[in-house]
mmCIF file of C-alpha atoms and ligand atoms in Angstrom:
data_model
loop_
_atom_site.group_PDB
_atom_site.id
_atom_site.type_symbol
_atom_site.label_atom_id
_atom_site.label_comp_id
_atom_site.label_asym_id
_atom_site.label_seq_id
_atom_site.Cartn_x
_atom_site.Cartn_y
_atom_site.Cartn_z
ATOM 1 C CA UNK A 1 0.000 0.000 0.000
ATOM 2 C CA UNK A 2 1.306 3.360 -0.823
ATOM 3 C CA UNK A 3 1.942 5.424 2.396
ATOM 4 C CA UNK A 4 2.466 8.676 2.163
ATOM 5 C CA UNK A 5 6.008 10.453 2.966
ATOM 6 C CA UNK A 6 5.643 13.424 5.525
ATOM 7 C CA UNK A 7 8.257 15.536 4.728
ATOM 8 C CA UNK A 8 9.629 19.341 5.400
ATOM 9 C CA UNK A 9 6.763 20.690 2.740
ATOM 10 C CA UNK A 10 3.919 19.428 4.744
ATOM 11 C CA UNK A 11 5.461 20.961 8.076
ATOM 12 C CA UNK A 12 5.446 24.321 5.948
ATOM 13 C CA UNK A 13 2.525 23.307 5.142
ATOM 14 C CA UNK A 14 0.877 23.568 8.585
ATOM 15 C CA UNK A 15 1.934 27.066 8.643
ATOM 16 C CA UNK A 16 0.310 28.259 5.211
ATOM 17 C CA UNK A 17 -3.018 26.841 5.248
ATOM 18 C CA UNK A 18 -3.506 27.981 9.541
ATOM 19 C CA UNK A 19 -2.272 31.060 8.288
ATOM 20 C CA UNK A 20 -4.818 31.041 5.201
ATOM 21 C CA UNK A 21 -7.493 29.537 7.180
ATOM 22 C CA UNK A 22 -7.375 32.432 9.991
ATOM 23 C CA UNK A 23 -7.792 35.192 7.194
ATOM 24 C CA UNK A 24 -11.327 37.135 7.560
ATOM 25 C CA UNK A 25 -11.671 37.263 3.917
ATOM 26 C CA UNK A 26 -12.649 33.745 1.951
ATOM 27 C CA UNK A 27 -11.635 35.205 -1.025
ATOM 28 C CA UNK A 28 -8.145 36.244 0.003
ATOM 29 C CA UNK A 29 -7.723 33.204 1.339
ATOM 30 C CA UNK A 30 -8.505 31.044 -1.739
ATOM 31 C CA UNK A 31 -6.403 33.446 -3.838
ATOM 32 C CA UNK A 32 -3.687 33.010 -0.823
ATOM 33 C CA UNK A 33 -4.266 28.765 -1.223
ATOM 34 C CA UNK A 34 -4.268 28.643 -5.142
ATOM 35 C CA UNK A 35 -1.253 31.518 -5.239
ATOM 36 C CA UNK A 36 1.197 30.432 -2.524
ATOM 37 C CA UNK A 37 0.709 26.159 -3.613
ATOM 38 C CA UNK A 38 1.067 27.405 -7.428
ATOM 39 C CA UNK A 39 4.234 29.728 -6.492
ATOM 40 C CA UNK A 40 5.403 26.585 -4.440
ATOM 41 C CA UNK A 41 5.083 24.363 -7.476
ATOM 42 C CA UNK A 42 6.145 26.504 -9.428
ATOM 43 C CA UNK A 43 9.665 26.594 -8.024
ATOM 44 C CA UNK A 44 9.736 23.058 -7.646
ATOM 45 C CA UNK A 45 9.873 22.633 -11.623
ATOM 46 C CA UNK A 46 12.121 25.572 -12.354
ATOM 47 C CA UNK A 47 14.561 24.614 -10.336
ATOM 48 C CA UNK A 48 14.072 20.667 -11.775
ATOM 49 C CA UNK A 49 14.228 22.457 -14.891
ATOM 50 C CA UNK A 50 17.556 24.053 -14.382
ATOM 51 C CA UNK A 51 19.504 21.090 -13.051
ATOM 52 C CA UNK A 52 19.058 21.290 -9.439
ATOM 53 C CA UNK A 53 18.633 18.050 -7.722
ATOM 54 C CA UNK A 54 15.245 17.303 -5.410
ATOM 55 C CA UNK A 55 16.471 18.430 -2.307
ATOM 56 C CA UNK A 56 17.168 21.805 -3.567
ATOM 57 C CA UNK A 57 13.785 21.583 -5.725
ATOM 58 C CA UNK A 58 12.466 21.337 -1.881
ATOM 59 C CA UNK A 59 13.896 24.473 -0.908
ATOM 60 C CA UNK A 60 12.868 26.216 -3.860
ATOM 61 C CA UNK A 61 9.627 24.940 -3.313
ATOM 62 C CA UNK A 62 9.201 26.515 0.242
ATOM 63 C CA UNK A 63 10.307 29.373 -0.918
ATOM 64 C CA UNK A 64 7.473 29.514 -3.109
ATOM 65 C CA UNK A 65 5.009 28.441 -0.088
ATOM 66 C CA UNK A 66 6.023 31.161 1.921
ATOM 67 C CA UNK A 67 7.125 34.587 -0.757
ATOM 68 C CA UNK A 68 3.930 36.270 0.193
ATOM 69 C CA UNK A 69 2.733 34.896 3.904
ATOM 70 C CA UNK A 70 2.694 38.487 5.196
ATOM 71 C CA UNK A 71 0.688 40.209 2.587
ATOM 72 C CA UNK A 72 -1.917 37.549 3.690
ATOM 73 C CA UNK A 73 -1.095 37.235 7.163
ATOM 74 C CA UNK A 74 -1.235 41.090 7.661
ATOM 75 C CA UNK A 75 -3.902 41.831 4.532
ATOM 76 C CA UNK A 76 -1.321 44.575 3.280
ATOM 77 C CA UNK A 77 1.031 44.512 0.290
ATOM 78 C CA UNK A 78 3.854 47.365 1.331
ATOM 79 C CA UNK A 79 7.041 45.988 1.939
ATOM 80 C CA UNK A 80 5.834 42.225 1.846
ATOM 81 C CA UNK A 81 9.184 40.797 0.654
ATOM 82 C CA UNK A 82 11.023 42.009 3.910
ATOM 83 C CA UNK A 83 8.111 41.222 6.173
ATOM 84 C CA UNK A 84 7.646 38.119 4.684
ATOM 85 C CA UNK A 85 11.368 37.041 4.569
ATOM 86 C CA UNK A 86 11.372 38.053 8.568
ATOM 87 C CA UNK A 87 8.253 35.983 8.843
ATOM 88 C CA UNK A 88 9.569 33.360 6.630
ATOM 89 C CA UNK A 89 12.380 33.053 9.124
ATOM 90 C CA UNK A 90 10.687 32.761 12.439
ATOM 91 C CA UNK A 91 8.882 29.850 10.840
ATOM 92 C CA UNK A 92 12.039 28.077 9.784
ATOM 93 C CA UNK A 93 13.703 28.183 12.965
ATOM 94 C CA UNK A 94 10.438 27.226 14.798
ATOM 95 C CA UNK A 95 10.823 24.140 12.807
ATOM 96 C CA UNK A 96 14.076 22.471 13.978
ATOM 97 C CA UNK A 97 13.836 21.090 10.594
ATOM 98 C CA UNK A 98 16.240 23.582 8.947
ATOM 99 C CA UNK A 99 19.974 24.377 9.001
ATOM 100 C CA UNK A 100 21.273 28.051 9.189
ATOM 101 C CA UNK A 101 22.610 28.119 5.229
ATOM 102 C CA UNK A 102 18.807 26.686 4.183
ATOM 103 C CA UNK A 103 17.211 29.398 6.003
ATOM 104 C CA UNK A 104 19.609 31.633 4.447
ATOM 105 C CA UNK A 105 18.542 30.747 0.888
ATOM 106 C CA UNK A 106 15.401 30.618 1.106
ATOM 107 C CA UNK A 107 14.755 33.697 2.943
ATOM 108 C CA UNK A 108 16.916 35.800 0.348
ATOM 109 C CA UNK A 109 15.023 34.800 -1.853
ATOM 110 C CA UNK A 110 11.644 35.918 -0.687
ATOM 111 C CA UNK A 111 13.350 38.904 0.498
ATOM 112 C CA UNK A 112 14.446 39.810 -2.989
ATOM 113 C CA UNK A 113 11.444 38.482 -5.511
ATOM 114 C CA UNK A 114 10.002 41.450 -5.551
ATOM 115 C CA UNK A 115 12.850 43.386 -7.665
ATOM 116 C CA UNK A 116 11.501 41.441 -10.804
ATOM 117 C CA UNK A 117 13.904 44.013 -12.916
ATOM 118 C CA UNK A 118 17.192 42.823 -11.361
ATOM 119 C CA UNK A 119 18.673 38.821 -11.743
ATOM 120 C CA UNK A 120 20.401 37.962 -8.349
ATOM 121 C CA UNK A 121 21.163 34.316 -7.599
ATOM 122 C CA UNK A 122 19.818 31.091 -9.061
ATOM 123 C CA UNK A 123 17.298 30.587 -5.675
ATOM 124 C CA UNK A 124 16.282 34.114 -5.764
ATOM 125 C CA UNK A 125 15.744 34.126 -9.548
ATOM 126 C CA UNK A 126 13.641 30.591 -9.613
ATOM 127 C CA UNK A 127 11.430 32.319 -7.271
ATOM 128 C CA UNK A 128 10.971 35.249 -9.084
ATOM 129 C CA UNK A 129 9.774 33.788 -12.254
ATOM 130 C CA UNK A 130 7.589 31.097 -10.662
ATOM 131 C CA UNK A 131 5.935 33.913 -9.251
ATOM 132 C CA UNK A 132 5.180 35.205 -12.982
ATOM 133 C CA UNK A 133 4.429 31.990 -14.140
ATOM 134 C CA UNK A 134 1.838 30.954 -11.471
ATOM 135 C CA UNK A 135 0.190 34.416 -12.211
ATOM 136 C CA UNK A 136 0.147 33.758 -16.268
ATOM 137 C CA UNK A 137 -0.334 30.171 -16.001
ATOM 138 C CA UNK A 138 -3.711 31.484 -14.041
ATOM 139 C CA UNK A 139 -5.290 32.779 -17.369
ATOM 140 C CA UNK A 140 -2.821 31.859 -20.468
ATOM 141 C CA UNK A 141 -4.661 34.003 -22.936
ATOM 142 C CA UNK A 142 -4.895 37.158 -20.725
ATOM 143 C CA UNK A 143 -2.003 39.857 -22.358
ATOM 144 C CA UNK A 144 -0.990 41.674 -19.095
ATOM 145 C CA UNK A 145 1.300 38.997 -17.472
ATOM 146 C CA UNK A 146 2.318 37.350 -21.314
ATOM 147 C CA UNK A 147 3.840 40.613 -22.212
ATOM 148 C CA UNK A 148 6.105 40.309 -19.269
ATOM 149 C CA UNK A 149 9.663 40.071 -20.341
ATOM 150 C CA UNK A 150 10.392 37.019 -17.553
ATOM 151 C CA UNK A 151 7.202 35.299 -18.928
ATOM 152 C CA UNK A 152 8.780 35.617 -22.624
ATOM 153 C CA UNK A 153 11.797 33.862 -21.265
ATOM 154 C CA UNK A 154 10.276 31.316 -19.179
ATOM 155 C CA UNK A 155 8.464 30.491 -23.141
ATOM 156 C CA UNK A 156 12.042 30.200 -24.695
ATOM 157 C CA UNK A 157 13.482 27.860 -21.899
ATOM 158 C CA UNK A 158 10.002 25.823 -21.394
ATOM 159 C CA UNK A 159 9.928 25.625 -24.986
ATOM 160 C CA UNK A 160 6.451 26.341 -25.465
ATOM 161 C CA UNK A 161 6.692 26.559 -29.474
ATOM 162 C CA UNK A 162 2.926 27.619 -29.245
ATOM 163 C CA UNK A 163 3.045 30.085 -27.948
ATOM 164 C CA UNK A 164 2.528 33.656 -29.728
HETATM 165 FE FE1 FE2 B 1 3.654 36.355 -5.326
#
């Protein structure tokens, strides 16, 4: 019988959706599930993508999970990288499940992704553009996200041939 693996994703996981689940607003919080999980997943198969092995692919993947937890958690959008990376933080050391250099990583990243203009490291960037691609992939036919320049290269290196 197949038994499923707990992991380091579904201890994040605990935070996100108690998080989600505490915010007033049903519709923030579904846009907060289908967002942060699609961010998360994202990641996951950029970083696959690139070359990085599963372990890291977990990392990037938690990254994703937690980018935006304050502009949920709080309801506000100013400064949400920084509060989010501070957030991000407290959860990771909470955890026990973490060393220093993973919190590290991750936590630049989310720190960083939103300076979409700039390319910083290979972490910080796979978390940048899953955060495109989650919002494009929500609606591929809808211009404003498609005409983004990261979206344009996510088509090159996806190879979506399709796509024009
Ligand atoms: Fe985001």
């Amino acid at each position: 019988m197949f038994e499923r693996q707990l992991t380091r994703i579904d201890t994040i996981r605990r935070y996100v959706d108690g998080m989600l689940n505490a915010c007033k607003d049903r519709e923030d919080a579904r846009c907060g599930f289908v967002h942060l999980y699609g961010v998360g997943q994202a990641c996951a198969l950029i970083a696959l993508h690139r070359g990085h092995d599963r372990a890291y692919a977990e990392l990037a993947e938690i990254a994703g999970m937690l980018h935006d937890f304050a502009a949920y958690k709080d309801n506000a959008r100013e400064n949400h990288a920084q509060r989010s990376s501070i957030q991000a933080r407290d959860i990771l050391v909470q955890t026990k499940e973490f060393t220093s250099e993973e919190i590290d990583l991750i936590c630049q990243a989310i720190s960083r992704h939103s300076n979409k203009k700039e390319v910083h490291s290979e972490m910080d960037e796979i978390l940048k553009d899953a955060d495109v691609m989650q919002h494009w992939l929500r609606n591929p036919v809808e211009e404003y996200f498609f005409a983004q320049e990261r979206v344009q290269k996510l088509i090159d290196e996806f190879q979506m041939v399709n796509c024009d």
